[in-house]
mmCIF file of C-alpha atoms and ligand atoms in Angstrom:
data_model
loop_
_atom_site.group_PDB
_atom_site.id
_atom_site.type_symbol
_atom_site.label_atom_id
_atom_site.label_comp_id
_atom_site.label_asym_id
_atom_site.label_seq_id
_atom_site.Cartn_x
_atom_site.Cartn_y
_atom_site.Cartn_z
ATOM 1 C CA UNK A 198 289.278 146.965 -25.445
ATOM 2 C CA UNK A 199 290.320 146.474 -29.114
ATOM 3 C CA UNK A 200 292.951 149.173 -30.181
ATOM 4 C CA UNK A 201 294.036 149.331 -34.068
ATOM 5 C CA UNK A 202 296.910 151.862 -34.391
ATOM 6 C CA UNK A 203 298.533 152.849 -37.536
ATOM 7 C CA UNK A 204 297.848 150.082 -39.759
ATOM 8 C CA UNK A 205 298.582 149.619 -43.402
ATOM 9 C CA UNK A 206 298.258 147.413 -45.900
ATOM 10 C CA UNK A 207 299.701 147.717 -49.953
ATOM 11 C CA UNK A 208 298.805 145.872 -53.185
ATOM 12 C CA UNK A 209 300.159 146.095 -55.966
ATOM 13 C CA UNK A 210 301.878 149.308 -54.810
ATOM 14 C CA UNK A 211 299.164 150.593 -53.791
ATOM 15 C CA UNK A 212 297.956 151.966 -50.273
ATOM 16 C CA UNK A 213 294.468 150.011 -49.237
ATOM 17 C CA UNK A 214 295.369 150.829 -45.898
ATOM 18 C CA UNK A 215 297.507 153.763 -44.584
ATOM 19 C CA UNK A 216 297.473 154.201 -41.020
ATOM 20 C CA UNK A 217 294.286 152.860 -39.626
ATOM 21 C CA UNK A 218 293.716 153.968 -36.060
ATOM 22 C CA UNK A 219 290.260 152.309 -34.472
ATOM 23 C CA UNK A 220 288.896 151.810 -30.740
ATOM 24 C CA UNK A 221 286.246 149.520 -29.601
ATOM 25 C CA UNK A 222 285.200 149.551 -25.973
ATOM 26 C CA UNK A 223 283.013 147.278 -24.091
ATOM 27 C CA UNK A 224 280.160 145.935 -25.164
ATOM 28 C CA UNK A 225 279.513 148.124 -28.423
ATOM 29 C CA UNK A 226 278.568 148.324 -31.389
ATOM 30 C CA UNK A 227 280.960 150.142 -34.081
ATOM 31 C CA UNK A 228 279.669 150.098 -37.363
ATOM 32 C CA UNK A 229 282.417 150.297 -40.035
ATOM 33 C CA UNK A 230 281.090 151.395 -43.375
ATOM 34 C CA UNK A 231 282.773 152.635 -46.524
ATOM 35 C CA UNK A 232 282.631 152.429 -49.988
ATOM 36 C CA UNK A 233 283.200 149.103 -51.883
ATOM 37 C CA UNK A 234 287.043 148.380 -52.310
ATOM 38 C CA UNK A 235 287.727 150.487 -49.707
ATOM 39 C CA UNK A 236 289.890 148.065 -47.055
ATOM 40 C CA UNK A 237 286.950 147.158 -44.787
ATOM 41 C CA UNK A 238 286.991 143.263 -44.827
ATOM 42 C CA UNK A 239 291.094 143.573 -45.205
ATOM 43 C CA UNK A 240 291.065 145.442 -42.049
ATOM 44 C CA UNK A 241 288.877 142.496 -39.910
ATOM 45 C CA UNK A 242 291.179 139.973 -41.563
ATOM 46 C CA UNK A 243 293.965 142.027 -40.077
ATOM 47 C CA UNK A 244 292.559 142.553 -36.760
ATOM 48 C CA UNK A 245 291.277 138.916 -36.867
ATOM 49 C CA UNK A 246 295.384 137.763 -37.088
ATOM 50 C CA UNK A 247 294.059 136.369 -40.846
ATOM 51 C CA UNK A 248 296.110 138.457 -42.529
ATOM 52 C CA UNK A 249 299.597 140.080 -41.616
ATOM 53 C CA UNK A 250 299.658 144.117 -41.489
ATOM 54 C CA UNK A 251 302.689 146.124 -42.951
ATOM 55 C CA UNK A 252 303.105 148.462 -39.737
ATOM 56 C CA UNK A 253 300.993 149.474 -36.814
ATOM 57 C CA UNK A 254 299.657 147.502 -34.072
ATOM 58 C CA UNK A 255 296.978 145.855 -32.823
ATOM 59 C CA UNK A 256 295.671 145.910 -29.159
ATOM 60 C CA UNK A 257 293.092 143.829 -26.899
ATOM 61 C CA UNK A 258 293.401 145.285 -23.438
ATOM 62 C CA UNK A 259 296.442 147.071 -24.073
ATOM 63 C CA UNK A 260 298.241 144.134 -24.788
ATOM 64 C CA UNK A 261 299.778 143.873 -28.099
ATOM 65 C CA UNK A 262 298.663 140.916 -30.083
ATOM 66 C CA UNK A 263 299.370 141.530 -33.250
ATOM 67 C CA UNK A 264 301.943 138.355 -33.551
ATOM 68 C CA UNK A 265 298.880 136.100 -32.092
ATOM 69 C CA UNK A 266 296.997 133.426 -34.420
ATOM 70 C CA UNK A 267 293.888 133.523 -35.102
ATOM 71 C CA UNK A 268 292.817 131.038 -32.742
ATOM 72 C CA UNK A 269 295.020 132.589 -29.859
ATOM 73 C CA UNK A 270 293.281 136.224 -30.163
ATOM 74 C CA UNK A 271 289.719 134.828 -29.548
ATOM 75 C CA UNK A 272 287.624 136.522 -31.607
ATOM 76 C CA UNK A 273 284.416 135.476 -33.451
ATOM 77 C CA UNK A 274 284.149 136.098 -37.214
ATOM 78 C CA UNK A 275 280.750 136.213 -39.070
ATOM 79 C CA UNK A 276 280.809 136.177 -42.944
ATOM 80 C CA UNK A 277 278.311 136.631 -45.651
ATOM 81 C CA UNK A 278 279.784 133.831 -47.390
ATOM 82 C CA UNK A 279 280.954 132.037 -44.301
ATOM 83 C CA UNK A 280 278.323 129.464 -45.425
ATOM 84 C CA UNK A 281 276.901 126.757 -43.416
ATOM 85 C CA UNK A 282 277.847 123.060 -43.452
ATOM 86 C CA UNK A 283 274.704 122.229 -45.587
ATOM 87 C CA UNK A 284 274.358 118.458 -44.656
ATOM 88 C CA UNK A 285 274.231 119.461 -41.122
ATOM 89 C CA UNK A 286 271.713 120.349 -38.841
ATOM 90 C CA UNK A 287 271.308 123.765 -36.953
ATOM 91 C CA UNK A 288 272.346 122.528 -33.742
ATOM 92 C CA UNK A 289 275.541 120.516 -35.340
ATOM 93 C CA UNK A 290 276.341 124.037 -37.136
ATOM 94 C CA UNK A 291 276.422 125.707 -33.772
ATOM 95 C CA UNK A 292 278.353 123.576 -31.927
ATOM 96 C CA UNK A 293 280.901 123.513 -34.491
ATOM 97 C CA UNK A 294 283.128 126.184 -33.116
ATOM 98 C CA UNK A 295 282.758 124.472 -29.902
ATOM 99 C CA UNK A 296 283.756 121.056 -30.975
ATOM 100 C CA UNK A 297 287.088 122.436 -32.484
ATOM 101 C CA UNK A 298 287.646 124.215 -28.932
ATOM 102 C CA UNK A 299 287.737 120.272 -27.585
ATOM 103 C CA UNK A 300 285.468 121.069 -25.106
ATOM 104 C CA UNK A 301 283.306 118.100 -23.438
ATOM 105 C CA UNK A 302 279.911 116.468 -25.528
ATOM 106 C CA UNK A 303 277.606 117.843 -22.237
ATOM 107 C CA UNK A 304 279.296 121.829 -22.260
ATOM 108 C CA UNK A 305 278.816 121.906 -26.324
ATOM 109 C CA UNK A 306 275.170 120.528 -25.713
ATOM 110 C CA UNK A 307 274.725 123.464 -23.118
ATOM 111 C CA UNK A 308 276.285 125.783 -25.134
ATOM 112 C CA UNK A 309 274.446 125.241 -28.556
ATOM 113 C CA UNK A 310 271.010 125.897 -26.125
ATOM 114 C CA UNK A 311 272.074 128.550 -24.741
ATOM 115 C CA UNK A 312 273.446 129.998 -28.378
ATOM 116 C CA UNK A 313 269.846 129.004 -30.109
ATOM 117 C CA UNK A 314 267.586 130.547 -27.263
ATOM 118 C CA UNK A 315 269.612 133.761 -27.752
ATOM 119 C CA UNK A 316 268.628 133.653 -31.381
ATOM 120 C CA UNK A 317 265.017 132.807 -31.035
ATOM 121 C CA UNK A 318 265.589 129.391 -32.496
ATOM 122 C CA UNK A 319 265.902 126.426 -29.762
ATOM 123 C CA UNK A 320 263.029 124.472 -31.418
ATOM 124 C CA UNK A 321 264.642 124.771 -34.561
ATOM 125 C CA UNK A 322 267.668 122.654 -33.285
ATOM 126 C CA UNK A 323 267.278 119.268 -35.117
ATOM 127 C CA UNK A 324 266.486 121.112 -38.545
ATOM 128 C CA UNK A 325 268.341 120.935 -41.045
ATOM 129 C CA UNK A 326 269.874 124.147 -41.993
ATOM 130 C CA UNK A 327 269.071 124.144 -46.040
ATOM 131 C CA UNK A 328 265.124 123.901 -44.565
ATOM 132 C CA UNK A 329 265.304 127.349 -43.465
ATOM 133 C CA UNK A 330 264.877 130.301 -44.711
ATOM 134 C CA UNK A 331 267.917 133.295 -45.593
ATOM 135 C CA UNK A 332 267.315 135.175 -42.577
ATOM 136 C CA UNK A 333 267.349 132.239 -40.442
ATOM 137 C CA UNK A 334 270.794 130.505 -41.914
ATOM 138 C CA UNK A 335 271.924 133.922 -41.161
ATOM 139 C CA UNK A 336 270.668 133.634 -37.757
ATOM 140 C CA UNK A 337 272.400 130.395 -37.058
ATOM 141 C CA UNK A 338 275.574 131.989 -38.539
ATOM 142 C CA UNK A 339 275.616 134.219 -35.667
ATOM 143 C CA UNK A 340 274.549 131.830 -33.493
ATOM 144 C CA UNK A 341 277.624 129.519 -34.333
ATOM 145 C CA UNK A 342 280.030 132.957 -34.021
ATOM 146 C CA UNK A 343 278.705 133.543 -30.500
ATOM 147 C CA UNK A 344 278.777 130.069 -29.223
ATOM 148 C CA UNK A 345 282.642 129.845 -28.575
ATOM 149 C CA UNK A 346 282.351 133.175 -26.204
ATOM 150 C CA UNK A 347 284.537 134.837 -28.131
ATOM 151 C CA UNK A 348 285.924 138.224 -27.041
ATOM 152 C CA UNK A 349 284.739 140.269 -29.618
ATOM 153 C CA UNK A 350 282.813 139.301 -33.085
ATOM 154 C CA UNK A 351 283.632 140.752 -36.301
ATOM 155 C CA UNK A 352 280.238 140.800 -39.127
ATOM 156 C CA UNK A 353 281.092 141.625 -42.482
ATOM 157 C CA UNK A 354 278.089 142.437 -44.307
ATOM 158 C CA UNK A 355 276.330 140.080 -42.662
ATOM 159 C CA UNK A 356 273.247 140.645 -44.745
ATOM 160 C CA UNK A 357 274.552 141.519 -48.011
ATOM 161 C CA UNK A 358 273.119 138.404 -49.501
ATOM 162 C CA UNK A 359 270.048 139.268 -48.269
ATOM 163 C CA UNK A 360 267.111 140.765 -50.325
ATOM 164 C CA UNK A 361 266.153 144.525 -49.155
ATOM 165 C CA UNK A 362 262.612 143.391 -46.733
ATOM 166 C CA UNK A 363 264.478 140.789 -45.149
ATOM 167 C CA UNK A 364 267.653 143.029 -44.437
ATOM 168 C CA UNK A 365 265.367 145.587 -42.465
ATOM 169 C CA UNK A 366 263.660 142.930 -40.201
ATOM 170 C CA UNK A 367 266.635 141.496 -39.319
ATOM 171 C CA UNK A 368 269.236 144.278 -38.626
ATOM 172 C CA UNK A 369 267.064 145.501 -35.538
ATOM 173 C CA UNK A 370 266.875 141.618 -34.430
ATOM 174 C CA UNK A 371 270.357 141.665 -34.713
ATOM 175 C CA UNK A 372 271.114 144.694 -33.044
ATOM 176 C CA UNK A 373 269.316 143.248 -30.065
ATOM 177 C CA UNK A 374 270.989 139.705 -30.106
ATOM 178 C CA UNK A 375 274.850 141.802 -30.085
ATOM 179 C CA UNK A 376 273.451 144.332 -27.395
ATOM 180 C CA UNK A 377 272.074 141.022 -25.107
ATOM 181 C CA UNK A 378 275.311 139.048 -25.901
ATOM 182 C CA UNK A 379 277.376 142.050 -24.147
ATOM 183 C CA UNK A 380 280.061 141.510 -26.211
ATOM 184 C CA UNK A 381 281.811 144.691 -28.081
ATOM 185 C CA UNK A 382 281.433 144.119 -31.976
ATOM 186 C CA UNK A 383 282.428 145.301 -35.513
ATOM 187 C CA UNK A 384 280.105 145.380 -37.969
ATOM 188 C CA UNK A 385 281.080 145.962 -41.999
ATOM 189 C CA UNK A 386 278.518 147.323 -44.524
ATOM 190 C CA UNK A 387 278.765 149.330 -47.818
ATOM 191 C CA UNK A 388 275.279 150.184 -46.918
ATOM 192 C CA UNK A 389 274.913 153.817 -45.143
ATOM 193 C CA UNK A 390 270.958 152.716 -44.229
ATOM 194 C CA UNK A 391 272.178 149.522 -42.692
ATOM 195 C CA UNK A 392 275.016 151.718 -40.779
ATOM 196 C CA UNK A 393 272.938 154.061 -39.467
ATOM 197 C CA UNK A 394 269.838 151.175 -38.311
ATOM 198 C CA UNK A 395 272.933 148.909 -36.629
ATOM 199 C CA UNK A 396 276.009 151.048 -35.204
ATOM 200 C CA UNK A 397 275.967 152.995 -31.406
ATOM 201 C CA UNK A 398 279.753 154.450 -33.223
ATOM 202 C CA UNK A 399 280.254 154.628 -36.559
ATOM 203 C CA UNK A 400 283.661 154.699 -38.274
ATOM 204 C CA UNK A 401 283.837 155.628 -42.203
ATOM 205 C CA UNK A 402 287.112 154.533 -44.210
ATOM 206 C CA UNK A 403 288.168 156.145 -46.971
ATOM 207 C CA UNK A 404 291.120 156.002 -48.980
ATOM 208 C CA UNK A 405 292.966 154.146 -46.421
ATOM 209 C CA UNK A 406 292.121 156.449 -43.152
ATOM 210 C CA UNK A 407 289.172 156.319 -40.754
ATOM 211 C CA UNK A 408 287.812 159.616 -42.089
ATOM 212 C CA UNK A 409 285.262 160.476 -39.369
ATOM 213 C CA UNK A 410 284.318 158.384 -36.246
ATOM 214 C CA UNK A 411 281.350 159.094 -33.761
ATOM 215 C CA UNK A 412 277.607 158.557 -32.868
ATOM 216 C CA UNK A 413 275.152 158.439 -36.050
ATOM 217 C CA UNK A 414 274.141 161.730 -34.980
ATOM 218 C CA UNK A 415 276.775 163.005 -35.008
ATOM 219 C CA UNK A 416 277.975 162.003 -38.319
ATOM 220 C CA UNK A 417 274.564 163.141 -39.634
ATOM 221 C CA UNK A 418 274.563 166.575 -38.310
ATOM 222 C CA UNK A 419 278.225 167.292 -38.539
ATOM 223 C CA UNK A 420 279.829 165.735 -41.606
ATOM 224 C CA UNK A 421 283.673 166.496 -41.828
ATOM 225 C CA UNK A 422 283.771 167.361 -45.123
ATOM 226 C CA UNK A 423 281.865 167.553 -48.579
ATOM 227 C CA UNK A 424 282.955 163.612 -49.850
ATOM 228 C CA UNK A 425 281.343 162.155 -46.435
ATOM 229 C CA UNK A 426 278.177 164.285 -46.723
ATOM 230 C CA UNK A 427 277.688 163.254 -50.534
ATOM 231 C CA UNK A 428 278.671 158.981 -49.366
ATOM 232 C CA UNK A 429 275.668 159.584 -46.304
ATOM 233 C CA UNK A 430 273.299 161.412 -48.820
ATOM 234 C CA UNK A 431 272.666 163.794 -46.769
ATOM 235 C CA UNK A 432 271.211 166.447 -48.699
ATOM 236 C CA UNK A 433 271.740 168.867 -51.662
ATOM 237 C CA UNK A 434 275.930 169.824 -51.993
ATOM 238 C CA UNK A 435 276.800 172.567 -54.175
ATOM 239 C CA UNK A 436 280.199 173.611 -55.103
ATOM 240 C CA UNK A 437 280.956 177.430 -53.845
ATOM 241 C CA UNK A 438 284.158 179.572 -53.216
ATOM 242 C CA UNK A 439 284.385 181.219 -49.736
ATOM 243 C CA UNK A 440 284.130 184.756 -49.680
ATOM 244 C CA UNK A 441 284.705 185.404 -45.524
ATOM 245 C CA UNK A 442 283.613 186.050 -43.771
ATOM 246 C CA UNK A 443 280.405 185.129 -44.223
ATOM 247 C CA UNK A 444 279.618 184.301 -48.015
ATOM 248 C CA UNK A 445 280.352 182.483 -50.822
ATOM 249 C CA UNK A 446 279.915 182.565 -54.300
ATOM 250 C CA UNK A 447 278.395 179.086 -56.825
ATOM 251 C CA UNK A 448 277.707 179.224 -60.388
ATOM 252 C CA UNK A 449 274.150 181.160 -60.018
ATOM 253 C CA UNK A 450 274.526 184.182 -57.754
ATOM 254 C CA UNK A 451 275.804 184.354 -53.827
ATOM 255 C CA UNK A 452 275.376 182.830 -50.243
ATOM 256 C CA UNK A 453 274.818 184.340 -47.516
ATOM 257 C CA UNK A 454 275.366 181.851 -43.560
ATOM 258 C CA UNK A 455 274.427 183.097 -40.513
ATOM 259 C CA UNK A 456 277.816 182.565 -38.961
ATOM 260 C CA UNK A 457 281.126 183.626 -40.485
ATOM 261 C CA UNK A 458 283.177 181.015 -42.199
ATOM 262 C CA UNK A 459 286.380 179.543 -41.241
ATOM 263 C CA UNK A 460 287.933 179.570 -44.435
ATOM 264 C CA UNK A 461 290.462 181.734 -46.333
ATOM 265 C CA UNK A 462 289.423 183.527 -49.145
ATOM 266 C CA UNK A 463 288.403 182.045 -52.476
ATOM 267 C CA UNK A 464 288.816 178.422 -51.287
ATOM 268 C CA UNK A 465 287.185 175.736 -53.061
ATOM 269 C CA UNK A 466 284.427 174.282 -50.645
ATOM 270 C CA UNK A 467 281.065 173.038 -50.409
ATOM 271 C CA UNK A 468 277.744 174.097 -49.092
ATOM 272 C CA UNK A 469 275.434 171.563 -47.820
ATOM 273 C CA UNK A 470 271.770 172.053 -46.716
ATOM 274 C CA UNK A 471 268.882 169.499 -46.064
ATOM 275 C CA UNK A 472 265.723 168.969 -48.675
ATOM 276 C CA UNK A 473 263.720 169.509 -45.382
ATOM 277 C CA UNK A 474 265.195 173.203 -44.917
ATOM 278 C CA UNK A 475 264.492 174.429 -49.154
ATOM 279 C CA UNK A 476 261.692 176.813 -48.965
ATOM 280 C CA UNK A 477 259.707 177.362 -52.023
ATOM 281 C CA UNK A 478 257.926 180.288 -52.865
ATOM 282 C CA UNK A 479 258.727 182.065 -49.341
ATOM 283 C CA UNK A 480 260.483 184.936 -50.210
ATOM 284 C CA UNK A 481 260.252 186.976 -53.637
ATOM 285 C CA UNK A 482 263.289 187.047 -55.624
ATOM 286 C CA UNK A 483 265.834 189.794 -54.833
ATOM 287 C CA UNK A 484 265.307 188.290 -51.006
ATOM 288 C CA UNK A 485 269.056 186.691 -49.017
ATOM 289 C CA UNK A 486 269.596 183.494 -50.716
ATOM 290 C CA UNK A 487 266.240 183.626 -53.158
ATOM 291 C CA UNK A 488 266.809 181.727 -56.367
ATOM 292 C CA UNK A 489 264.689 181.233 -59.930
ATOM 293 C CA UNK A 490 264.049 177.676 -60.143
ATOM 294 C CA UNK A 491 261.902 175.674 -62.218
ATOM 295 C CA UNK A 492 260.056 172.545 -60.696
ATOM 296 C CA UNK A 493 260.829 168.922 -62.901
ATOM 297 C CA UNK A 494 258.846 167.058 -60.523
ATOM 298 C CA UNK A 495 256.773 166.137 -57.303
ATOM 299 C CA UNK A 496 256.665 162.762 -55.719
ATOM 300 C CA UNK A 497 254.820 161.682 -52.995
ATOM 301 C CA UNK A 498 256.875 160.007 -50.214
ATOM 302 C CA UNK A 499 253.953 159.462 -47.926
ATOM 303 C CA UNK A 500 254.764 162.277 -44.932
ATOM 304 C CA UNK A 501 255.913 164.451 -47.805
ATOM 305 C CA UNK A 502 256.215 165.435 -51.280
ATOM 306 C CA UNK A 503 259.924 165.351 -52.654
ATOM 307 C CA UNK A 504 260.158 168.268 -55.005
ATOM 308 C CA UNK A 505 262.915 167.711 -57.331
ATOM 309 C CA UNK A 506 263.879 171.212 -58.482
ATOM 310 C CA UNK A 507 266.262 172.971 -61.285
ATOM 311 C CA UNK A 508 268.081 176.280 -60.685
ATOM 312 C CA UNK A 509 270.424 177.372 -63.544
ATOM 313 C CA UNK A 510 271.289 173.836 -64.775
ATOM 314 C CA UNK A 511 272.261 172.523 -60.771
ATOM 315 C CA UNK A 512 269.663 169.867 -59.266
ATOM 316 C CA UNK A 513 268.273 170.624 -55.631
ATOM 317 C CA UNK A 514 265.893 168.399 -53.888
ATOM 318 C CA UNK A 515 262.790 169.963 -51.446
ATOM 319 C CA UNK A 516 260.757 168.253 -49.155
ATOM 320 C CA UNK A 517 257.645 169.872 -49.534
ATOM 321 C CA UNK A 518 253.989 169.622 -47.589
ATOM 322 C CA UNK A 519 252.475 169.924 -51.243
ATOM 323 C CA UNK A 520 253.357 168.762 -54.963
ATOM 324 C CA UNK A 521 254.190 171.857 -57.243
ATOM 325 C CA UNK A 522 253.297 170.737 -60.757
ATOM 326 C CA UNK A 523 256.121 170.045 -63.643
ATOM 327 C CA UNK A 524 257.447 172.863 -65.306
ATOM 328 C CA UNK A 525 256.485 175.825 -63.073
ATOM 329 C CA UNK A 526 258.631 178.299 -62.128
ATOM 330 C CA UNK A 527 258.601 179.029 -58.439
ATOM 331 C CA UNK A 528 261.716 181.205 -56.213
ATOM 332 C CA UNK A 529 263.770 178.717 -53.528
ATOM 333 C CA UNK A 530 264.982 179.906 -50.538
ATOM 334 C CA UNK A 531 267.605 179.040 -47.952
ATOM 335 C CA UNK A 532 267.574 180.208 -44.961
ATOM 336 C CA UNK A 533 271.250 181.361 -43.825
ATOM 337 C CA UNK A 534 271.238 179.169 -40.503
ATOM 338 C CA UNK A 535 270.407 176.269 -42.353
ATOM 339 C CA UNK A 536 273.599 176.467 -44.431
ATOM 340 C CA UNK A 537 276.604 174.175 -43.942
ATOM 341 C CA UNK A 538 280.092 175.405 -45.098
ATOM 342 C CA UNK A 539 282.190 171.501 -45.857
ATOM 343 C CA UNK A 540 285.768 171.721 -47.226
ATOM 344 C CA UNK A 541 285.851 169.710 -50.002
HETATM 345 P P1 LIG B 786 286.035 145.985 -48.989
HETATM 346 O O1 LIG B 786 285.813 144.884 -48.015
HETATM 347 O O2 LIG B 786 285.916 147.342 -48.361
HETATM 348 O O3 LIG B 786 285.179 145.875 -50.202
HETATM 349 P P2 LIG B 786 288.599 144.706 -49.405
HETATM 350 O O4 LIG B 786 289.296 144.766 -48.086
HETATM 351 O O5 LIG B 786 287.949 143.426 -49.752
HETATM 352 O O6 LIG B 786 287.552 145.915 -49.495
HETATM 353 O O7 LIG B 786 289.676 144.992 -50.534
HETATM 354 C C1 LIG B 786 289.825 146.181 -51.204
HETATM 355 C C2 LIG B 786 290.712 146.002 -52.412
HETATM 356 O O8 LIG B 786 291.983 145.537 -52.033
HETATM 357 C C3 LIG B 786 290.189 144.999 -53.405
HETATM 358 O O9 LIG B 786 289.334 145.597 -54.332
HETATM 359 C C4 LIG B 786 291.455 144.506 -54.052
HETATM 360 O O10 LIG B 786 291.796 145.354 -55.140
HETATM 361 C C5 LIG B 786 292.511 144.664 -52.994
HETATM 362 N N1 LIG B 786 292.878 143.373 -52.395
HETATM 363 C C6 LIG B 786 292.323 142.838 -51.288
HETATM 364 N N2 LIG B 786 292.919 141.660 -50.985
HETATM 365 C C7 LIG B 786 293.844 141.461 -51.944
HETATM 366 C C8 LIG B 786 294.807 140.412 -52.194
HETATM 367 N N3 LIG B 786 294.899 139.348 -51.392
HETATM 368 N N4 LIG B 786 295.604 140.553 -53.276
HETATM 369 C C9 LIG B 786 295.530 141.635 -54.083
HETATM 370 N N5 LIG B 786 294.660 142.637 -53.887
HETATM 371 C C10 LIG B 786 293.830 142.556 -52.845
HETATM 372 MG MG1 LIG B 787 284.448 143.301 -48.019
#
C-alpha cells in the first residue's frame, strides 16, 4: 500500500537519509526503530507530505504522491508531543480532526463514539482531558488520529513520555486497538523492547538505509551483521578474524562453528552467541571452544541466574540454572552450533 523508494534527506551537508526504500501492506503493523538521531521522525514527516524529500518517491497504491499535501494524502499522524487541546474535553479532542474535515455535527457525533468505544473510553466522553491520567491522554491521542479514517497512521514514539509500567500496559492495548482498526500503520521507537512487544515487521534505520527489515523473529535469530546484533542486545559479540573455513581466531585462543564460514580469510568479523547457550563448567579445559574464566557475579533474574563472567579481560554474560559465587574460577564453553559468524 505505502511504497517509500529511494529517499534522502541532507543537513548541513550531511546525509540523514540516503536512499530509504520501505513497504507497508494492508493492515500491518511495521515497527520502525533506530537509534536516536537516526532519520526516523524525518522520514514520517516525509512520507506524511510535512516535509519535502531530496529524491525518491513516495507511493500509496502505486500512485505517486509525493507532490500531495498533507491533507490530500490522508494519513493520520500520532505524536508524543502532539499534545491535547487542554481546555477541551475528550470527546471535543476527538472530533477535532473531524470538524476540520467539515463534516456534519450528527457524523462527528457518530464518529467520536465510535472512535472512544474503540479505545475503551465512551464513558469518559464529557471529561476533561487534563482529568486523566498519561496513558489515557495517550489513548485519546489515538483516538483523535483514528477518527478521520485515515488511510494509514503514523506513531512516533507514542509512549516515550511515558514512565516504564505504564509503557508495558499500554503497548499490548495498543497493539490491539491498530490490529481492530484494520488500518496498516508505522510505528517509531528508539526502544528495541517496545519494537519487539508492538511490530508484526520491523524495519531498523541506520545511517540513512533501512539496514534489515522482517518479522521480530527473524531479526532476532538472524541479525545481518555485528552493529544490529549489539543495537537488539542480543547476546555476547566478540571481535574475531575468520580463519575458513570453519574457525576464527579473538584475543584469547580459537573458535571452532559447526558450519564453515562464508568469509575470506583473515577478515575482521564478529561472533555472536546467546547467554542462554554459555556452558559453565561442562567441558575441562583443552575441550573445542573451552575457556578459563573467572566469575564477577551472579544475579538472580527470577527463571535464572545471570552469570556475568571474565575471560582474559573480555566480558561474557551466562544464563545459568545456579549462582556461581564471585571470584571463582570455572571453564566456559560454547558449543560450535551455537556460534554466529556477523560481518562487522
Ligand atoms: P529521530 O527521530 O530518529 O531521532 P530525526 O528525524 O528527528 O531523528 O532527526 C535526526 C537529525 O537530523 C537530528 O538530530 C538533527 O541533527 C537533524 N535534523 C532534523 N531536522 C532538522 C532540521 N529541520 N534542520 C536541521 N537539522 C535537522
Ligand atoms: Mg524522532
Amino acid at each position: 500500500m505505502l511504497s517509500l523508494r529511494g529517499i534522502k534527506k541532507r543537513y548541513e551537508g550531511q546525509w540523514l537519509l540516503n536512499g530509504v526504500d520501505l513497504d507497508v501492506s494492508e493492515g500491518e503493523l511495521l515497527c520502525l526503530l533506530g537509534e536516536s538521531g537516526s532519520g526516523k521522525s524525518t522520514l514520517l514527516r516525509i512520507t506524511a507530505g510535512l516535509e519535502e524529500t531530496e529524491a525518491g518517491r513516495v507511493f500509496w497504491n502505486c500512485q505517486d504522491i509525493t507532490d500531495l499535501q498533507p491533507n490530500e494524502r490522508c494519513f493520520g499522524l500520532m505524536f508524543q508531543d502532539y499534545a491535547l487541546f487542554p481546555h477541551r474535553t475528550v470527546a471535543q479532542n476527538v472530533a477535532f480532526g473531524l470538524r476540520m474535515k467539515g463534516l456534519p455535527r450528527h457524523e462527528v457525533e457518530q464518529k467520536v463514539t465510535e472512535a472512544l468505544k474503540t479505545i475503551h473510553m465512551a464513558s469518559f466522553a464529557d471529561r476533561q482531558v487534563t482529568e486523566l491520567s498519561g496513558g489515557e491522554q495517550q489513548r485519546v491521542a489515538l483516538a483523535r488520529a483514528l477518527a478521520p479514517d485515515p488511510h494509514l497512521l503514523m506513531l512516533d514514539e507514542p509512549l516515550g513520555a511515558l514512565d516504564h509500567t505504564l509503557r508495558v500496559s499500554l503497548i499490548h492495548e495498543l497493539r490491539r486497538i491498530l490490529h481492530g482498526s484494520g488500518k496498516p500503520a508505522i510505528y517509531v521507537t528508539h526502544d528495541r523492547e517496545e519494537a519487539f512487544a508492538i511490530a508484526d515487521r520491523l524495519a531498523v534505520l541506520h545511517e540513512g538505509h533501512i539496514m534489515q527489515t522482517g518479522a521480530p523473529e527473524l531479526l532476532f535469530k538472524k541479525p545481518v551483521n555485528a552493529w544490529l546484533a549489539s543495537f537488539l542486545g542480543l547476546g555476547n559479540l566478540i571481535k574475531a578474524m575468520s580463519a575458513p573455513p570453519n574457525t576464527a581466531a579473538v584475543t584469547f585462543g580459537c573458535f571452532t562453528f559447526a558450519e564453515s564460514i562464508n568469509l575470506p580469510e583473515k577478515s575482521a568479523c564478529a561472533l555472536l552467541f546467546r547467554p542462554k547457550d554459555l556452558l559453565i563448567n561442562a567441558q575441562p579445559l583443552g575441550a573445542v571452544n573451552t575457556f578459563d574464566a573467572k566469575v564477577i557475579d551472579s544475579v538472580f533474574m527470577g527463571d535464572y541466574w545471570q552469570v556475568n563472567l571474565r575471560v582474559q579481560g573480555l566480558d561474557l554474560e551466562a544464563h545459568s540454572g545456579q549462582p556461581h559465587p564471585a571470584g571463582t574460577s570455572v571453564t566456559v564453553t560454547i558449543p560450535p552450533e551455537k556460534i554466529q559468524v556477523l560481518p562487522q
